[in-house]
mmCIF file of C-alpha atoms in Angstrom:
data_model
loop_
_atom_site.group_PDB
_atom_site.id
_atom_site.type_symbol
_atom_site.label_atom_id
_atom_site.label_comp_id
_atom_site.label_asym_id
_atom_site.label_seq_id
_atom_site.Cartn_x
_atom_site.Cartn_y
_atom_site.Cartn_z
ATOM 1 C CA MET P 2 72.266 78.861 110.078
ATOM 2 C CA SER P 3 72.138 82.239 111.642
ATOM 3 C CA ASP P 4 75.458 81.428 113.516
ATOM 4 C CA ILE P 5 77.139 80.354 110.318
ATOM 5 C CA TYR P 6 79.128 83.003 108.323
ATOM 6 C CA ASP P 7 78.956 83.053 104.589
ATOM 7 C CA VAL P 8 82.631 83.999 104.614
ATOM 8 C CA ILE P 9 85.359 84.286 107.065
ATOM 9 C CA ILE P 10 88.265 86.444 105.827
ATOM 10 C CA VAL P 11 91.535 85.806 107.480
ATOM 11 C CA GLY P 12 93.650 89.063 107.173
ATOM 12 C CA GLY P 13 92.471 92.617 107.344
ATOM 13 C CA SER P 14 94.915 94.384 105.120
ATOM 14 C CA VAL P 15 94.097 95.734 101.515
ATOM 15 C CA SER P 16 93.349 92.450 99.923
ATOM 16 C CA GLY P 17 91.094 91.093 102.757
ATOM 17 C CA LEU P 18 89.265 94.528 103.012
ATOM 18 C CA SER P 19 88.791 94.776 99.353
ATOM 19 C CA ALA P 20 86.951 91.388 99.380
ATOM 20 C CA ALA P 21 85.124 92.442 102.515
ATOM 21 C CA LEU P 22 83.661 95.506 100.619
ATOM 22 C CA THR P 23 82.397 93.631 97.591
ATOM 23 C CA LEU P 24 81.030 90.737 99.844
ATOM 24 C CA GLY P 25 79.216 93.306 102.130
ATOM 25 C CA ARG P 26 77.760 94.888 99.173
ATOM 26 C CA SER P 27 76.627 91.540 98.085
ATOM 27 C CA LEU P 28 74.665 91.136 101.553
ATOM 28 C CA ARG P 29 76.993 88.369 102.638
ATOM 29 C CA LYS P 30 77.621 87.772 106.338
ATOM 30 C CA VAL P 31 81.335 88.165 106.804
ATOM 31 C CA LEU P 32 83.772 88.022 109.614
ATOM 32 C CA VAL P 33 87.217 89.493 109.141
ATOM 33 C CA ILE P 34 89.769 88.228 111.520
ATOM 34 C CA ASP P 35 92.892 90.240 111.563
ATOM 35 C CA SER P 36 96.052 90.304 113.806
ATOM 36 C CA ALA P 37 96.685 93.972 112.779
ATOM 37 C CA GLU P 38 100.452 93.263 111.970
ATOM 38 C CA PRO P 39 100.756 93.636 108.214
ATOM 39 C CA CYS P 40 104.165 92.845 106.655
ATOM 40 C CA ASN P 41 104.609 96.513 105.431
ATOM 41 C CA ARG P 42 103.554 98.088 108.928
ATOM 42 C CA GLN P 43 107.096 99.727 109.045
ATOM 43 C CA THR P 44 106.737 101.305 105.389
ATOM 44 C CA PRO P 45 106.034 105.202 105.795
ATOM 45 C CA PHE P 46 104.733 105.579 102.236
ATOM 46 C CA SER P 47 103.108 103.582 99.589
ATOM 47 C CA TYR P 48 103.173 104.699 95.943
ATOM 48 C CA ASN P 49 101.769 103.511 92.497
ATOM 49 C CA PHE P 50 98.188 103.008 93.700
ATOM 50 C CA ILE P 51 95.808 105.438 92.052
ATOM 51 C CA THR P 52 93.910 107.662 94.360
ATOM 52 C CA GLN P 53 96.251 106.639 97.158
ATOM 53 C CA ASP P 54 99.684 107.631 95.851
ATOM 54 C CA GLY P 55 101.974 108.644 98.593
ATOM 55 C CA ASN P 56 99.663 107.708 101.554
ATOM 56 C CA SER P 57 101.067 105.478 104.303
ATOM 57 C CA PRO P 58 99.925 101.719 104.378
ATOM 58 C CA GLN P 59 98.276 102.417 107.536
ATOM 59 C CA GLN P 60 96.202 105.254 106.188
ATOM 60 C CA ILE P 61 95.146 103.181 103.382
ATOM 61 C CA VAL P 62 93.933 100.434 105.344
ATOM 62 C CA ALA P 63 92.295 102.606 107.960
ATOM 63 C CA THR P 64 90.322 104.306 105.068
ATOM 64 C CA ALA P 65 89.381 101.114 103.533
ATOM 65 C CA LYS P 66 88.316 99.700 107.009
ATOM 66 C CA SER P 67 86.065 102.714 107.615
ATOM 67 C CA GLU P 68 84.326 102.273 104.386
ATOM 68 C CA VAL P 69 83.756 98.567 104.758
ATOM 69 C CA GLU P 70 82.345 99.305 108.381
ATOM 70 C CA LYS P 71 79.428 100.962 106.719
ATOM 71 C CA TYR P 72 77.994 97.555 105.736
ATOM 72 C CA GLU P 73 76.309 95.892 108.595
ATOM 73 C CA SER P 74 76.829 92.367 107.529
ATOM 74 C CA VAL P 75 80.548 92.519 107.848
ATOM 75 C CA GLN P 76 82.053 92.172 111.223
ATOM 76 C CA PHE P 77 85.680 92.728 112.628
ATOM 77 C CA LEU P 78 87.646 90.737 115.082
ATOM 78 C CA THR P 79 91.167 91.581 116.279
ATOM 79 C CA ASP P 80 92.733 88.009 116.888
ATOM 80 C CA ILE P 81 94.868 85.617 115.228
ATOM 81 C CA ALA P 82 93.327 82.524 113.372
ATOM 82 C CA VAL P 83 95.345 79.524 114.415
ATOM 83 C CA ASP P 84 93.318 76.545 112.984
ATOM 84 C CA ALA P 85 90.694 75.847 110.530
ATOM 85 C CA ILE P 86 89.129 72.240 109.720
ATOM 86 C CA GLU P 87 86.400 71.181 107.486
ATOM 87 C CA TYR P 88 83.035 70.134 108.984
ATOM 88 C CA GLN P 89 79.845 68.954 107.279
ATOM 89 C CA ASP P 90 79.382 71.414 104.500
ATOM 90 C CA GLY P 91 81.806 74.214 105.611
ATOM 91 C CA PHE P 92 84.594 75.166 108.135
ATOM 92 C CA THR P 93 85.437 75.852 111.777
ATOM 93 C CA VAL P 94 88.016 78.543 112.308
ATOM 94 C CA THR P 95 89.659 78.688 115.749
ATOM 95 C CA THR P 96 91.515 81.754 117.115
ATOM 96 C CA LYS P 97 94.421 82.443 119.612
ATOM 97 C CA GLU P 98 91.803 83.704 122.044
ATOM 98 C CA ASN P 99 89.888 80.342 121.767
ATOM 99 C CA GLY P 100 87.198 81.691 119.616
ATOM 100 C CA SER P 101 85.389 79.097 117.401
ATOM 101 C CA TYR P 102 83.511 80.417 114.237
ATOM 102 C CA GLN P 103 81.709 78.501 111.392
ATOM 103 C CA THR P 104 81.726 79.443 107.815
ATOM 104 C CA LYS P 105 80.685 78.227 104.452
ATOM 105 C CA LYS P 106 83.757 79.565 102.855
ATOM 106 C CA ILE P 107 87.242 80.739 103.818
ATOM 107 C CA LEU P 108 89.389 83.425 102.214
ATOM 108 C CA LEU P 109 93.006 83.458 103.083
ATOM 109 C CA ALA P 110 94.538 87.015 103.010
ATOM 110 C CA THR P 111 97.327 86.152 105.305
ATOM 111 C CA GLY P 112 100.324 87.549 103.471
ATOM 112 C CA MET P 113 103.827 86.540 103.696
ATOM 113 C CA ARG P 114 106.519 87.002 106.439
ATOM 114 C CA ASP P 115 109.902 88.407 105.068
ATOM 115 C CA ILE P 116 112.653 86.528 106.611
ATOM 116 C CA MET P 117 115.482 89.132 107.616
ATOM 117 C CA PRO P 118 119.102 88.415 107.034
ATOM 118 C CA ASP P 119 121.443 88.266 110.096
ATOM 119 C CA ILE P 120 122.755 91.858 109.252
ATOM 120 C CA PRO P 121 122.579 94.238 112.034
ATOM 121 C CA GLY P 122 120.463 97.354 110.877
ATOM 122 C CA PHE P 123 118.801 95.585 108.034
ATOM 123 C CA SER P 124 115.410 95.005 109.678
ATOM 124 C CA GLU P 125 115.286 98.516 111.174
ATOM 125 C CA CYS P 126 115.642 99.961 107.727
ATOM 126 C CA TRP P 127 113.418 97.374 105.713
ATOM 127 C CA GLY P 128 110.509 99.281 104.081
ATOM 128 C CA ILE P 129 112.094 102.555 104.692
ATOM 129 C CA SER P 130 115.360 102.669 102.910
ATOM 130 C CA VAL P 131 115.791 98.996 102.221
ATOM 131 C CA LEU P 132 113.342 98.567 99.433
ATOM 132 C CA HIS P 133 111.887 95.508 97.651
ATOM 133 C CA CYS P 134 110.001 97.146 94.668
ATOM 134 C CA PRO P 135 111.092 99.960 92.342
ATOM 135 C CA TYR P 136 107.515 100.222 91.084
ATOM 136 C CA CYS P 137 106.499 101.145 94.562
ATOM 137 C CA HIS P 138 109.503 103.326 95.446
ATOM 138 C CA GLY P 139 111.864 103.813 92.635
ATOM 139 C CA TYR P 140 110.605 107.318 91.473
ATOM 140 C CA GLU P 141 111.266 108.765 94.874
ATOM 141 C CA VAL P 142 114.862 107.599 94.724
ATOM 142 C CA LYS P 143 115.561 108.062 91.004
ATOM 143 C CA ASN P 144 118.997 108.963 89.983
ATOM 144 C CA GLU P 145 120.384 108.202 93.343
ATOM 145 C CA LYS P 146 123.512 105.971 94.121
ATOM 146 C CA THR P 147 121.755 102.540 94.509
ATOM 147 C CA VAL P 148 122.976 99.203 96.185
ATOM 148 C CA VAL P 149 121.395 95.943 95.394
ATOM 149 C CA LEU P 150 121.618 93.381 98.176
ATOM 150 C CA ALA P 151 121.157 90.016 96.412
ATOM 151 C CA SER P 152 123.027 86.912 94.956
ATOM 152 C CA GLY P 153 122.272 84.503 92.147
ATOM 153 C CA LEU P 154 119.771 85.281 89.668
ATOM 154 C CA ALA P 155 118.435 88.396 91.772
ATOM 155 C CA ALA P 156 121.895 89.829 91.609
ATOM 156 C CA TYR P 157 121.455 89.786 87.761
ATOM 157 C CA HIS P 158 117.739 90.506 87.171
ATOM 158 C CA LEU P 159 117.243 93.194 89.779
ATOM 159 C CA PRO P 160 120.112 95.707 88.830
ATOM 160 C CA ILE P 161 118.990 95.242 85.066
ATOM 161 C CA LEU P 162 115.422 96.329 86.112
ATOM 162 C CA LEU P 163 116.682 99.177 88.289
ATOM 163 C CA HIS P 164 119.025 100.684 85.463
ATOM 164 C CA ASN P 165 115.886 102.503 84.287
ATOM 165 C CA TRP P 166 115.939 104.571 87.492
ATOM 166 C CA SER P 167 119.499 104.843 88.237
ATOM 167 C CA ARG P 168 122.720 104.528 86.363
ATOM 168 C CA VAL P 169 124.974 104.222 89.522
ATOM 169 C CA ILE P 170 124.372 100.712 90.772
ATOM 170 C CA THR P 171 126.526 98.549 93.046
ATOM 171 C CA VAL P 172 125.522 94.846 93.573
ATOM 172 C CA LEU P 173 126.498 93.529 97.035
ATOM 173 C CA THR P 174 126.421 89.866 97.268
ATOM 174 C CA ASN P 175 127.540 89.311 100.868
ATOM 175 C CA GLY P 176 129.693 86.437 99.588
ATOM 176 C CA GLU P 177 130.052 84.456 96.291
ATOM 177 C CA CYS P 178 127.834 86.104 93.721
ATOM 178 C CA GLY P 179 126.592 82.873 91.795
ATOM 179 C CA LEU P 180 126.659 84.772 88.443
ATOM 180 C CA SER P 181 127.802 83.329 85.354
ATOM 181 C CA GLU P 182 130.634 84.915 83.242
ATOM 182 C CA ASP P 183 128.053 86.000 80.638
ATOM 183 C CA GLU P 184 125.955 87.582 83.293
ATOM 184 C CA LEU P 185 128.839 89.547 84.867
ATOM 185 C CA ILE P 186 129.864 90.842 81.486
ATOM 186 C CA THR P 187 126.351 92.020 80.934
ATOM 187 C CA LEU P 188 126.369 93.819 84.221
ATOM 188 C CA LYS P 189 129.722 95.412 83.440
ATOM 189 C CA GLU P 190 128.497 96.786 80.272
ATOM 190 C CA LEU P 191 125.800 98.560 82.275
ATOM 191 C CA ASN P 192 128.420 100.017 84.680
ATOM 192 C CA VAL P 193 126.991 97.855 87.398
ATOM 193 C CA GLN P 194 129.780 97.035 89.939
ATOM 194 C CA VAL P 195 129.584 93.638 91.605
ATOM 195 C CA ILE P 196 131.174 93.367 94.871
ATOM 196 C CA GLU P 197 131.425 89.857 96.683
ATOM 197 C CA LYS P 198 132.792 91.065 100.159
ATOM 198 C CA GLU P 199 130.736 90.119 103.306
ATOM 199 C CA ILE P 200 128.576 92.545 105.006
ATOM 200 C CA ASP P 201 129.085 93.533 108.726
ATOM 201 C CA LYS P 202 126.233 95.973 109.495
ATOM 202 C CA ILE P 203 124.135 98.812 107.877
ATOM 203 C CA GLU P 204 124.565 102.149 109.596
ATOM 204 C CA HIS P 205 121.390 104.129 109.728
ATOM 205 C CA GLU P 206 119.461 106.917 111.291
ATOM 206 C CA ASN P 207 115.931 106.024 112.169
ATOM 207 C CA GLY P 208 115.770 103.520 109.392
ATOM 208 C CA ILE P 209 117.486 105.658 106.828
ATOM 209 C CA ALA P 210 120.535 103.855 105.638
ATOM 210 C CA GLU P 211 123.746 105.780 105.676
ATOM 211 C CA ASN P 212 126.673 103.456 105.113
ATOM 212 C CA ILE P 213 126.962 99.670 104.707
ATOM 213 C CA CYS P 214 130.020 98.487 106.448
ATOM 214 C CA LEU P 215 131.794 95.473 105.118
ATOM 215 C CA LYS P 216 133.828 93.019 107.172
ATOM 216 C CA ASP P 217 137.093 94.017 105.412
ATOM 217 C CA GLY P 218 136.633 97.435 107.127
ATOM 218 C CA SER P 219 135.544 99.277 104.010
ATOM 219 C CA SER P 220 132.156 100.764 103.643
ATOM 220 C CA ILE P 221 129.790 101.868 101.052
ATOM 221 C CA PRO P 222 127.854 105.262 101.401
ATOM 222 C CA THR P 223 124.256 105.005 100.252
ATOM 223 C CA ASN P 224 120.705 105.646 101.498
ATOM 224 C CA VAL P 225 119.125 103.651 98.803
ATOM 225 C CA ILE P 226 119.202 99.849 98.992
ATOM 226 C CA TYR P 227 117.069 97.380 97.172
ATOM 227 C CA ALA P 228 117.183 93.644 98.681
ATOM 228 C CA SER P 229 115.859 90.369 97.444
ATOM 229 C CA ILE P 230 115.267 88.338 100.694
ATOM 230 C CA PRO P 231 113.373 84.955 101.284
ATOM 231 C CA PHE P 232 109.956 84.792 102.649
ATOM 232 C CA GLU P 233 107.373 82.362 104.184
ATOM 233 C CA GLN P 234 103.757 82.193 104.653
ATOM 234 C CA GLN P 235 102.618 84.297 107.794
ATOM 235 C CA SER P 236 100.068 81.808 108.525
ATOM 236 C CA LYS P 237 99.940 77.882 108.675
ATOM 237 C CA LEU P 238 96.274 77.955 107.886
ATOM 238 C CA ALA P 239 96.803 77.007 104.081
ATOM 239 C CA GLU P 240 98.905 74.113 104.991
ATOM 240 C CA LYS P 241 96.484 72.944 107.814
ATOM 241 C CA LEU P 242 93.684 72.984 105.275
ATOM 242 C CA GLY P 243 95.630 71.033 102.757
ATOM 243 C CA CYS P 244 95.952 73.691 100.132
ATOM 244 C CA GLU P 245 98.602 73.147 97.473
ATOM 245 C CA LEU P 246 101.643 75.504 97.602
ATOM 246 C CA THR P 247 103.896 76.485 94.645
ATOM 247 C CA GLU P 248 107.644 75.866 94.800
ATOM 248 C CA LYS P 249 108.290 79.453 96.203
ATOM 249 C CA GLY P 250 105.858 78.778 98.929
ATOM 250 C CA HIS P 251 102.825 80.745 97.581
ATOM 251 C CA ILE P 252 99.360 79.467 98.006
ATOM 252 C CA GLU P 253 98.395 77.979 94.540
ATOM 253 C CA VAL P 254 95.319 79.485 93.058
ATOM 254 C CA ASP P 255 93.463 79.405 89.664
ATOM 255 C CA ASN P 256 92.488 82.527 87.705
ATOM 256 C CA GLU P 257 89.424 83.071 90.084
ATOM 257 C CA GLN P 258 91.517 82.931 93.310
ATOM 258 C CA ARG P 259 90.290 79.468 94.153
ATOM 259 C CA THR P 260 92.709 77.081 95.988
ATOM 260 C CA SER P 261 93.056 73.467 95.496
ATOM 261 C CA VAL P 262 90.629 72.899 98.476
ATOM 262 C CA GLU P 263 86.935 73.429 97.569
ATOM 263 C CA GLY P 264 85.516 76.431 99.534
ATOM 264 C CA VAL P 265 88.882 77.982 100.349
ATOM 265 C CA TYR P 266 90.320 80.906 98.426
ATOM 266 C CA ALA P 267 93.348 83.053 98.551
ATOM 267 C CA VAL P 268 94.408 86.615 97.754
ATOM 268 C CA GLY P 269 97.182 89.044 98.008
ATOM 269 C CA ASP P 270 100.897 88.306 98.730
ATOM 270 C CA ALA P 271 99.992 84.882 99.935
ATOM 271 C CA THR P 272 99.564 83.939 96.391
ATOM 272 C CA PRO P 273 101.753 84.058 93.236
ATOM 273 C CA GLN P 274 101.329 87.745 92.110
ATOM 274 C CA GLN P 275 103.155 91.012 91.858
ATOM 275 C CA ARG P 276 103.799 92.333 95.341
ATOM 276 C CA ALA P 277 101.988 95.629 95.288
ATOM 277 C CA ILE P 278 99.052 97.074 97.192
ATOM 278 C CA SER P 279 96.997 97.744 93.928
ATOM 279 C CA VAL P 280 97.408 94.138 92.923
ATOM 280 C CA ALA P 281 96.436 92.881 96.313
ATOM 281 C CA ALA P 282 93.160 95.047 96.236
ATOM 282 C CA ALA P 283 92.316 93.679 92.627
ATOM 283 C CA SER P 284 92.809 90.135 93.863
ATOM 284 C CA GLY P 285 90.421 90.716 96.893
ATOM 285 C CA THR P 286 87.695 92.130 94.485
ATOM 286 C CA LYS P 287 88.129 89.093 92.072
ATOM 287 C CA ALA P 288 87.930 86.580 95.047
ATOM 288 C CA ALA P 289 84.787 88.212 96.232
ATOM 289 C CA PHE P 290 83.172 87.945 92.891
ATOM 290 C CA THR P 291 84.060 84.262 92.701
ATOM 291 C CA ILE P 292 82.896 83.520 96.287
ATOM 292 C CA ASN P 293 79.671 85.112 95.933
ATOM 293 C CA LEU P 294 79.044 83.272 92.703
ATOM 294 C CA ASP P 295 80.042 79.961 94.265
ATOM 295 C CA LEU P 296 77.636 80.801 97.141
ATOM 296 C CA VAL P 297 74.830 81.399 94.809
ATOM 297 C CA LEU P 298 75.540 78.120 92.835
ATOM 298 C CA ARG P 299 75.657 76.270 96.113
ATOM 299 C CA LEU P 300 72.220 77.611 97.023
ATOM 300 C CA LYS P 301 70.943 76.264 93.725
ATOM 301 C CA GLY P 302 72.390 72.913 94.376
ATOM 302 C CA VAL P 303 75.163 73.202 91.942
ATOM 303 C CA ARG P 304 78.539 71.866 92.975
ATOM 304 C CA THR P 305 81.534 74.480 92.845
#
């Protein structure tokens, strides 16, 4: 049993490290497997996380890891977990470098991968001047001329939300907007302009947007862009383990972060929650409480 971990945490960003901290303090033998490629690695600053407001995601993760490293029962491995299968009364996790590790429980803190649109300049600006969350970045760009890149319901809901931060908003749908007449009327009443022209490229300087160039030759000057783009699971482990996913592709969890597969838990952006570092951290702590309790009950022979 000494070679078997109590918990393997796949993902070493905020949610995974938050769970590792609590489990380390619970004297659990933990392995954190992390690829060191979080989805917010390009973002220079992170806001709306108390005690860390304005620090970079890299700083926050580095501080968190230094705190977790104080707990001797927590180990770290820089690698990519590529497979996980059930065995007897636990799981075997295999990594890209052909490592094989056994564990009683698995915590998926693997996050989501954003799917970038085929717009030159977009990916370079993502997380810097192309933003996804006004709660994380809206205060810093308040009252600025703002462009929303979205279509369908997002082209309606996002500018309404943003109206609290800026009163000069343009919705750019990159084609047909997909909005109803009533929705267009509501946006017009808020002085939100809707443009259905196609986008050619985003001109930028080191990720700071300057102009959105349209295919008709016109352009929209701005350095504040919000975008609603699709995403997918960054890891296939949930699928390989048989975890149920939501219609949007998140890992389905209960109120205690348990997935549909006994012994497998999930936290952070990979689950249906608000996409914010503070929320991710909280979900990791909650999952660790649940995992430790389930391990205690398991030791006493109670099925969890």
